[in-house]
Coordinates of N, CA and C in Angstrom, one line a residue:
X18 N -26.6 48.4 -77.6 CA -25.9 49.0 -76.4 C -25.2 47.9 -75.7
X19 N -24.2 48.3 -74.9 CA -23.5 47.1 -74.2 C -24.1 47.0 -73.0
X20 N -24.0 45.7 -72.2 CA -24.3 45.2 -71.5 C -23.3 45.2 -70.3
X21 N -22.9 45.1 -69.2 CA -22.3 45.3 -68.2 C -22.7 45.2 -66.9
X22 N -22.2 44.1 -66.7 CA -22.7 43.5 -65.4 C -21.5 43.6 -64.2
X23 N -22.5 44.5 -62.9 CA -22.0 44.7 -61.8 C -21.8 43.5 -60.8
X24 N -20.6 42.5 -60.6 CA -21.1 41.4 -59.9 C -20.1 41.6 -58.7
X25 N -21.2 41.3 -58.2 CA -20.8 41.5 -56.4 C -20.6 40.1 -56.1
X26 N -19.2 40.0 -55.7 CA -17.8 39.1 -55.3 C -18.0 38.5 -53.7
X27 N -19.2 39.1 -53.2 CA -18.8 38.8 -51.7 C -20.5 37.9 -51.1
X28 N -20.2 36.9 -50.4 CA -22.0 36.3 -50.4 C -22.0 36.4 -48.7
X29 N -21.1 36.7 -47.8 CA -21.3 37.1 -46.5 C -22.6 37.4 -46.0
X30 N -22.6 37.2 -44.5 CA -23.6 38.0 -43.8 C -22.9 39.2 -43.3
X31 N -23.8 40.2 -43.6 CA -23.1 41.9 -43.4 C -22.3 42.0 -44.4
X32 N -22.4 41.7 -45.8 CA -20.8 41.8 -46.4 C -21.5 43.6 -47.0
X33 N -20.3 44.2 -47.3 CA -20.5 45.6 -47.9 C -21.0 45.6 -49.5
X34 N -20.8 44.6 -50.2 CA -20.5 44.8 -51.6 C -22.5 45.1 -52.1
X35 N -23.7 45.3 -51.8 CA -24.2 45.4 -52.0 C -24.5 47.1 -52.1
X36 N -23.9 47.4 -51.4 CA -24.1 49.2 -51.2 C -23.0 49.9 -52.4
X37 N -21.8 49.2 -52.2 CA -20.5 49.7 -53.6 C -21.4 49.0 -55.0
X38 N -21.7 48.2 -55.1 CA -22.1 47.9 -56.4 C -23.3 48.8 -57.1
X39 N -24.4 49.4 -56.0 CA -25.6 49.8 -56.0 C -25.1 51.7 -56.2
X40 N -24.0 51.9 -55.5 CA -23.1 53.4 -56.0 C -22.4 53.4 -57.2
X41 N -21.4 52.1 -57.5 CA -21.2 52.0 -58.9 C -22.7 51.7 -59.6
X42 N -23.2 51.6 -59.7 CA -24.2 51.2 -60.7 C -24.7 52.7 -61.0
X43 N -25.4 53.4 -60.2 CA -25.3 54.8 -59.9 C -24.5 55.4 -60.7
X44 N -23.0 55.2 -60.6 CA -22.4 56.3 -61.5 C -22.3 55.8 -62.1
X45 N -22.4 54.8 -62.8 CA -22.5 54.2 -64.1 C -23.3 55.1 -64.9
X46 N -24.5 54.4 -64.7 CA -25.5 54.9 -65.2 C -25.7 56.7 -65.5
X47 N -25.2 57.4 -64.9 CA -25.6 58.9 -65.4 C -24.6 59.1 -66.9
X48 N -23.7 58.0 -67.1 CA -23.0 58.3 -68.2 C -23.6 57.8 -70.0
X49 N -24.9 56.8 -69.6 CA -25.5 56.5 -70.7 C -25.0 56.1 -71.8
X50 N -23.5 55.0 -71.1 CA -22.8 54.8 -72.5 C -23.2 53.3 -72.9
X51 N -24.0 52.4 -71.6 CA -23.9 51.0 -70.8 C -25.1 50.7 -70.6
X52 N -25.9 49.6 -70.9 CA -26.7 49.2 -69.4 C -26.3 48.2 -68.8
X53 N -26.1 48.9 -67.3 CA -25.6 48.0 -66.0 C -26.8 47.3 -65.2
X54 N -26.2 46.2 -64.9 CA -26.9 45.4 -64.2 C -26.6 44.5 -63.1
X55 N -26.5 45.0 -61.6 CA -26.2 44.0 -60.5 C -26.4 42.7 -60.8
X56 N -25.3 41.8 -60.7 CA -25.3 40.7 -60.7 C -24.8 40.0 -59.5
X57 N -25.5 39.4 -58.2 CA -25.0 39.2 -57.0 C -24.8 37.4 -57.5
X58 N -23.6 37.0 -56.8 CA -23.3 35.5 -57.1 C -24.3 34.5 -56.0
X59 N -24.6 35.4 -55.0 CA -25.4 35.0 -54.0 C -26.7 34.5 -54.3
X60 N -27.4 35.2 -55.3 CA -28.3 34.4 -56.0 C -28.6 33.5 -56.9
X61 N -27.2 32.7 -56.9 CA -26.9 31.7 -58.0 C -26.9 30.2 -57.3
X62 N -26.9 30.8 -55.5 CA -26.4 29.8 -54.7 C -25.4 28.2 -55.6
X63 N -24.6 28.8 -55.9 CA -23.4 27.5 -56.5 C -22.4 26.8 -55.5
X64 N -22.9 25.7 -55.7 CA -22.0 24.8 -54.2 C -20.6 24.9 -54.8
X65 N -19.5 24.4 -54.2 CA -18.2 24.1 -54.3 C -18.2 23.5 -56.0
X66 N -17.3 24.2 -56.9 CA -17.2 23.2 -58.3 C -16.7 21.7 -58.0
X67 N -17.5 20.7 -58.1 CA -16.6 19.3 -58.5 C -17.1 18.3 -57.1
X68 N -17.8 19.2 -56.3 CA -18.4 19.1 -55.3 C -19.3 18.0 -55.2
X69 N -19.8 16.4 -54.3 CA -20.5 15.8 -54.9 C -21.9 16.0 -53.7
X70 N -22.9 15.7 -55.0 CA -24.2 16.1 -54.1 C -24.8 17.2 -53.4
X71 N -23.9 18.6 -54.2 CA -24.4 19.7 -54.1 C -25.5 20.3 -55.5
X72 N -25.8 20.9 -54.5 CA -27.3 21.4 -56.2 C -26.4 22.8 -56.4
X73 N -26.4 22.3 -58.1 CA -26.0 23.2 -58.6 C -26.9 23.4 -60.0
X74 N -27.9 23.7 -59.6 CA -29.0 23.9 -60.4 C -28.6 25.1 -60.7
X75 N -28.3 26.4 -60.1 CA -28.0 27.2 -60.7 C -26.8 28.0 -61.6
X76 N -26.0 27.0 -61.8 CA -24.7 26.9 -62.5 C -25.6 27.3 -64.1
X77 N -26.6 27.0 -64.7 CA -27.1 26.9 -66.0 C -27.7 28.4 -65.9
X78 N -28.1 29.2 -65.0 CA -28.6 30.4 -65.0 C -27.9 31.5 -64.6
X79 N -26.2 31.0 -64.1 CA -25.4 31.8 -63.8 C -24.5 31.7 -65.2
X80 N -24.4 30.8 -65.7 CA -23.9 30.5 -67.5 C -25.0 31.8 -68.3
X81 N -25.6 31.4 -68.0 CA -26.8 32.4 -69.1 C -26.5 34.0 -68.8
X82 N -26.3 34.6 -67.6 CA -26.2 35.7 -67.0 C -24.7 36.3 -67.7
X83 N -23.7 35.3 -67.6 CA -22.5 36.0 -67.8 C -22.2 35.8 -69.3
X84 N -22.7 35.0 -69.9 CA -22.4 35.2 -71.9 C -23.7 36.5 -72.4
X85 N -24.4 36.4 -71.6 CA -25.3 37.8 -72.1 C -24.5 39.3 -72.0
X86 N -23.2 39.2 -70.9 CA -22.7 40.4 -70.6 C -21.6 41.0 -72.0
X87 N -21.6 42.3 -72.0 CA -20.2 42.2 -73.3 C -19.0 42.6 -72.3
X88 N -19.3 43.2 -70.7 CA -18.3 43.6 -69.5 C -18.7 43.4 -68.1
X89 N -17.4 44.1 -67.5 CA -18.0 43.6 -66.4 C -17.0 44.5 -65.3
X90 N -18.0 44.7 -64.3 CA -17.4 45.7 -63.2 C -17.0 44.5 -61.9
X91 N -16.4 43.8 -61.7 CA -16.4 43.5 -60.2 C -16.0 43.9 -58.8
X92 N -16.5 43.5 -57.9 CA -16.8 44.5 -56.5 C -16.4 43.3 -55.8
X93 N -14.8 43.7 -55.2 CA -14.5 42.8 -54.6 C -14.3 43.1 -53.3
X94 N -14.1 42.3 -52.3 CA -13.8 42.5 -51.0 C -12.5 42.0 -50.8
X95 N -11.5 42.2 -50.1 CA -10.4 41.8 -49.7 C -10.6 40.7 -48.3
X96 N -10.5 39.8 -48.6 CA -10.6 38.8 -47.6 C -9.3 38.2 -47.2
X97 N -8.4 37.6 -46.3 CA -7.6 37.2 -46.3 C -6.4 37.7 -47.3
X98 N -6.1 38.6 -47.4 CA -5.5 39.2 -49.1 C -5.6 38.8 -50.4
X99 N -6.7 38.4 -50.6 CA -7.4 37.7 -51.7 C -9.1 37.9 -51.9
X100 N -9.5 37.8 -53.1 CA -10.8 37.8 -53.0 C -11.3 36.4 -52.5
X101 N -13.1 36.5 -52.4 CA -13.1 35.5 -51.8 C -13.6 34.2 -52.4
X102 N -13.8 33.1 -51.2 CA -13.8 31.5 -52.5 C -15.2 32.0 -53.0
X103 N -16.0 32.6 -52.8 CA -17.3 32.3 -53.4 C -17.1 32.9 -55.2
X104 N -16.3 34.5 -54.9 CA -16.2 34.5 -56.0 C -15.1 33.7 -57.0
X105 N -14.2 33.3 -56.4 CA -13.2 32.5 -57.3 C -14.1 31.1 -57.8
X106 N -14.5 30.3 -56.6 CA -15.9 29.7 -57.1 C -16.5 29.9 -58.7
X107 N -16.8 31.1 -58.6 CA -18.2 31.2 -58.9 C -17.5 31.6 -61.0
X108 N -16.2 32.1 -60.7 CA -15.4 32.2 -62.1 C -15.1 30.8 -62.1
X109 N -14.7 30.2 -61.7 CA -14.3 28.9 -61.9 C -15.4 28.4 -63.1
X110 N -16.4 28.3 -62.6 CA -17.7 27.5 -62.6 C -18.0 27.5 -64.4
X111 N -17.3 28.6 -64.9 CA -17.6 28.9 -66.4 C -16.0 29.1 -67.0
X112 N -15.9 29.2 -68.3 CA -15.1 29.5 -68.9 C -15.2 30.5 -70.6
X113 N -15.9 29.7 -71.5 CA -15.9 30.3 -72.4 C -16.7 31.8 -72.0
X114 N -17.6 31.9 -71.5 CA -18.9 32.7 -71.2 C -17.6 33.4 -70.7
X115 N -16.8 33.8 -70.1 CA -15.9 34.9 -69.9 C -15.1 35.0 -70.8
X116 N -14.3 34.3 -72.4 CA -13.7 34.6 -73.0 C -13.9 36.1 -73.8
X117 N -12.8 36.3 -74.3 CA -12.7 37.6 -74.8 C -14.0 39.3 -74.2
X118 N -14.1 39.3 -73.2 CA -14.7 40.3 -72.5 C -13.8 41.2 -71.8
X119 N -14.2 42.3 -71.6 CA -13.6 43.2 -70.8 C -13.9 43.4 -69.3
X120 N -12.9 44.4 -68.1 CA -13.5 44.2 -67.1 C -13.2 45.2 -66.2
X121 N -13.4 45.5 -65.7 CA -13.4 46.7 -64.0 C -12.9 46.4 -63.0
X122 N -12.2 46.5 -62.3 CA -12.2 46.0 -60.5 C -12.6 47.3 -59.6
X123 N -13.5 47.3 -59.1 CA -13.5 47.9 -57.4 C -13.6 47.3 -56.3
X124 N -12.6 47.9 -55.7 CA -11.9 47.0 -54.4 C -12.1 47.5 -53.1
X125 N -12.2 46.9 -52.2 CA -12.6 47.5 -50.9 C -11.8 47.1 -49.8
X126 N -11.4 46.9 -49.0 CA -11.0 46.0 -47.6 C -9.8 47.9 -46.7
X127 N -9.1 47.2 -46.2 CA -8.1 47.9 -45.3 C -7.0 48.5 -46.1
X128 N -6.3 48.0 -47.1 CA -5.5 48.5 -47.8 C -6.6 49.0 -49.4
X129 N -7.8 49.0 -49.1 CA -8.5 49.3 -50.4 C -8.5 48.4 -51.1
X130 N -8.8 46.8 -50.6 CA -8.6 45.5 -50.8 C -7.7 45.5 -52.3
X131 N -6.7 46.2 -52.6 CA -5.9 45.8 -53.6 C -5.1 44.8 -53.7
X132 N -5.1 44.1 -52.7 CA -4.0 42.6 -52.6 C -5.2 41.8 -53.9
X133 N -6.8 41.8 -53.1 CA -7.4 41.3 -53.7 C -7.7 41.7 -55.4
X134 N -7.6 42.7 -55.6 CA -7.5 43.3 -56.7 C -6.7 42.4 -58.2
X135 N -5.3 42.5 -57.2 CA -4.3 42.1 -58.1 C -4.0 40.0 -58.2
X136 N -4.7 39.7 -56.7 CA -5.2 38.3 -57.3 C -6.2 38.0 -58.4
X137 N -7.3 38.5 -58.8 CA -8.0 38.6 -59.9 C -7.6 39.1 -61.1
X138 N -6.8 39.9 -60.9 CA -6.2 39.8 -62.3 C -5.3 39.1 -62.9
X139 N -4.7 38.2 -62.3 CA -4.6 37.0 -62.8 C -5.7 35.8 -63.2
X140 N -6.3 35.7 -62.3 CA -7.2 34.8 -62.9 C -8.0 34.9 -64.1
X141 N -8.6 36.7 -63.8 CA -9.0 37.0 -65.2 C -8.5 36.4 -66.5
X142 N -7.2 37.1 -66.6 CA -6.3 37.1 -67.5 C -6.1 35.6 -67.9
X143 N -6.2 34.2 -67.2 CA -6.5 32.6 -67.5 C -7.7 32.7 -68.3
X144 N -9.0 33.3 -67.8 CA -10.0 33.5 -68.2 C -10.5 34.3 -70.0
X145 N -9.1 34.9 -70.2 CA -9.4 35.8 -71.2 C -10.6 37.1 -71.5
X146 N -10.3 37.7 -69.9 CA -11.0 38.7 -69.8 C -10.2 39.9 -69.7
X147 N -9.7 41.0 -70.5 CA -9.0 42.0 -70.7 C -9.5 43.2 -69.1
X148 N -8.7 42.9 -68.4 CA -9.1 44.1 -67.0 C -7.9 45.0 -67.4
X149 N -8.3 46.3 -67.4 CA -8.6 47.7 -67.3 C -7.8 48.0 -66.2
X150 N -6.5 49.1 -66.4 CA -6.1 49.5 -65.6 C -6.2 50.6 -64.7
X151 N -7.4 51.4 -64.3 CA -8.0 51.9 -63.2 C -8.7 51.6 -62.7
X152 N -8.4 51.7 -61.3 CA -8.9 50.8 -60.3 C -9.0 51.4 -58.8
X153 N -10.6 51.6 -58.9 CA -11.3 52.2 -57.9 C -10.5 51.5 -56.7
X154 N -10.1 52.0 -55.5 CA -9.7 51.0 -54.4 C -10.5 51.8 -53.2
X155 N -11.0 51.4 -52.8 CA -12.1 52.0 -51.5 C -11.3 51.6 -50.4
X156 N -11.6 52.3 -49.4 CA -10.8 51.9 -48.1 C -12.0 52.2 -46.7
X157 N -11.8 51.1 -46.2 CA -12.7 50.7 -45.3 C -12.6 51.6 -44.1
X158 N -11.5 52.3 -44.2 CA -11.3 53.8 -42.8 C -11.7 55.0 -43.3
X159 N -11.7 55.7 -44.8 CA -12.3 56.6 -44.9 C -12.8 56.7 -45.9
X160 N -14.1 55.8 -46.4 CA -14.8 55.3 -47.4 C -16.2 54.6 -46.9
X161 N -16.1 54.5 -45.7 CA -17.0 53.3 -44.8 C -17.1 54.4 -43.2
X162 N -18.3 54.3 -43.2 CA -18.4 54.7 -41.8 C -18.7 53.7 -40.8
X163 N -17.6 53.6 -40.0 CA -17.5 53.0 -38.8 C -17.5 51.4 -39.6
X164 N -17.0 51.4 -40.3 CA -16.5 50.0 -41.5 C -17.9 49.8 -41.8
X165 N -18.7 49.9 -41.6 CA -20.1 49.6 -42.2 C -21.1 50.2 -43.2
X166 N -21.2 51.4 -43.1 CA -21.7 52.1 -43.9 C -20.9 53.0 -45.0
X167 N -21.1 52.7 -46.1 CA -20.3 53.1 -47.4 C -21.1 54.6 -47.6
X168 N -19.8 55.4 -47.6 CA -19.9 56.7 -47.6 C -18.6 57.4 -48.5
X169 N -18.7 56.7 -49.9 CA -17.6 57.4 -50.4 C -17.3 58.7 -50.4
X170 N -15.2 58.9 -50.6 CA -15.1 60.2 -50.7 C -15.4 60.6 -52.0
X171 N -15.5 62.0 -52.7 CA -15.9 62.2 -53.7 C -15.0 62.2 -54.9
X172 N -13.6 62.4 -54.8 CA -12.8 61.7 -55.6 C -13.0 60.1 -56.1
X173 N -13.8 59.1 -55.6 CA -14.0 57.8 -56.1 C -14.8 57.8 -57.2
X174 N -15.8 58.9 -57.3 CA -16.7 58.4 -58.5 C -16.2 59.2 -59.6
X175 N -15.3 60.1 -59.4 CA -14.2 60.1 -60.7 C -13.1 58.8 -60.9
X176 N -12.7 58.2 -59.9 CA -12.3 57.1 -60.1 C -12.5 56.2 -61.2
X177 N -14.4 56.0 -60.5 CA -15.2 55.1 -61.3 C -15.3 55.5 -62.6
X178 N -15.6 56.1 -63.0 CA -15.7 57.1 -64.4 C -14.5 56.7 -65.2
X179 N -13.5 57.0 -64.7 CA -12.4 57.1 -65.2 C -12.1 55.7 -65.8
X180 N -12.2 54.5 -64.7 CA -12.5 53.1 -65.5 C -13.1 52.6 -66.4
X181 N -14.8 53.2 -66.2 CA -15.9 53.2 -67.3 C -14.9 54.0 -68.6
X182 N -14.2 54.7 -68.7 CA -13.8 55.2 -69.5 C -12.6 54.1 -70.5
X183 N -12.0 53.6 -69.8 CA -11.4 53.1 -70.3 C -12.1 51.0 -70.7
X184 N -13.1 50.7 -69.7 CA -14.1 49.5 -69.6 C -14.9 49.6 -71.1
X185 N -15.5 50.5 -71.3 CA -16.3 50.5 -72.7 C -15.4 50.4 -73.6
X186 N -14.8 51.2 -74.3 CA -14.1 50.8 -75.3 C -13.4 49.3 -75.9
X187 N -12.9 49.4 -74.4 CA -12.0 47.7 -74.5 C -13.5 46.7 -74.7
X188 N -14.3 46.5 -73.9 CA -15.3 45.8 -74.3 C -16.1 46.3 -75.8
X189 N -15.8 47.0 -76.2 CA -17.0 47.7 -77.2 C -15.9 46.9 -78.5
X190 N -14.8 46.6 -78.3 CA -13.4 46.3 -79.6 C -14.0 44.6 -79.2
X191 N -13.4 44.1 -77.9 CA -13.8 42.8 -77.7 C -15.1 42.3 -78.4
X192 N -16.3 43.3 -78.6 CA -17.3 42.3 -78.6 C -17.4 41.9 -80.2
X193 N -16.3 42.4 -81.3 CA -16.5 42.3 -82.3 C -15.6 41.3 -82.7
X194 N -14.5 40.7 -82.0 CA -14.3 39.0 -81.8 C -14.8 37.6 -81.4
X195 N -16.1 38.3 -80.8 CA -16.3 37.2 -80.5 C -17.7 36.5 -81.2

């Protein structure tokens, strides 16, 4: 069965991506095509890459985490119209371990953080990770109550689906190159 890791993009205090990733994971799962698995970068604690005199002890356990995956859903936040450094960080930090994989975006911020959306897929794409052209975009006015509490509309988790639909396959072709 494939593997697919839900990695939450955002290491903030108050950040949202813990509740969207914990809903996608949720609808993931009723489709039994995957097993998903929250992957928060925040538990990797990874200093700055190239950084001197930061512990980056966990760079070897965040390596291990992401070549175990055959996909991947990310849950980004729109920060400054971009996602943010922790997660650019935190792709940085690897390379092969993302080659030839497939991938997801769900996006969140004010415009449905899609600015941030379409920064990652470029980077992906350096990465050699095949992202999927449906793309959940959440919006923090009527998706979020009172911007804080995630209360999607119910059109989103057709959204979601709809990507899983197209996420498996492309990873399920990918995992037989690599």
């Amino acid at each position: 069965m494939l593997k697919i890791g839900v990695i939450l993009g955002s290491t903030r205090e108050g950040r949202l991506s813990p509740q969207v990733g914990e809903w996608v994971k949720a609808v993931a799962e009723k489709r039994g095509d995957a097993e998903y698995e929250i992957i928060d970068i925040a538990d990797f604690k990874l200093p700055f890459l190239g950084e001197l005199g930061g512990d980056a002890s966990g760079a070897a356990t965040w390596s291990q985490k992401v070549a175990a995956c055959d996909g991947f859903v990310f849950i980004v936040a729109e920060y400054n119209h971009s996602i943010t450094g922790a997660l650019k960080n935190a792709l940085d930090y690897l390379r092969v371990e993302w080659n030839n994989k497939a991938a997801g975006i769900v996006s969140y911020g004010s415009v449905g953080g899609a600015r941030a959306a379409e920064h990652l897929r470029g980077i992906l794409g350096e990465l050699l990770v095949a992202d999927v052209r449906v793309h959940p975009a959440l919006s923090l006015f009527t998706d979020f109550e009172n911007g804080k509490v995630f209360k999607p509309k119910e059109v989103q988790a057709d959204s979601v689906n709809q990507m899983l639909d197209q996420l498996i396959p492309w990873a399920t072709a990918l995992k037989t190159i690599r």
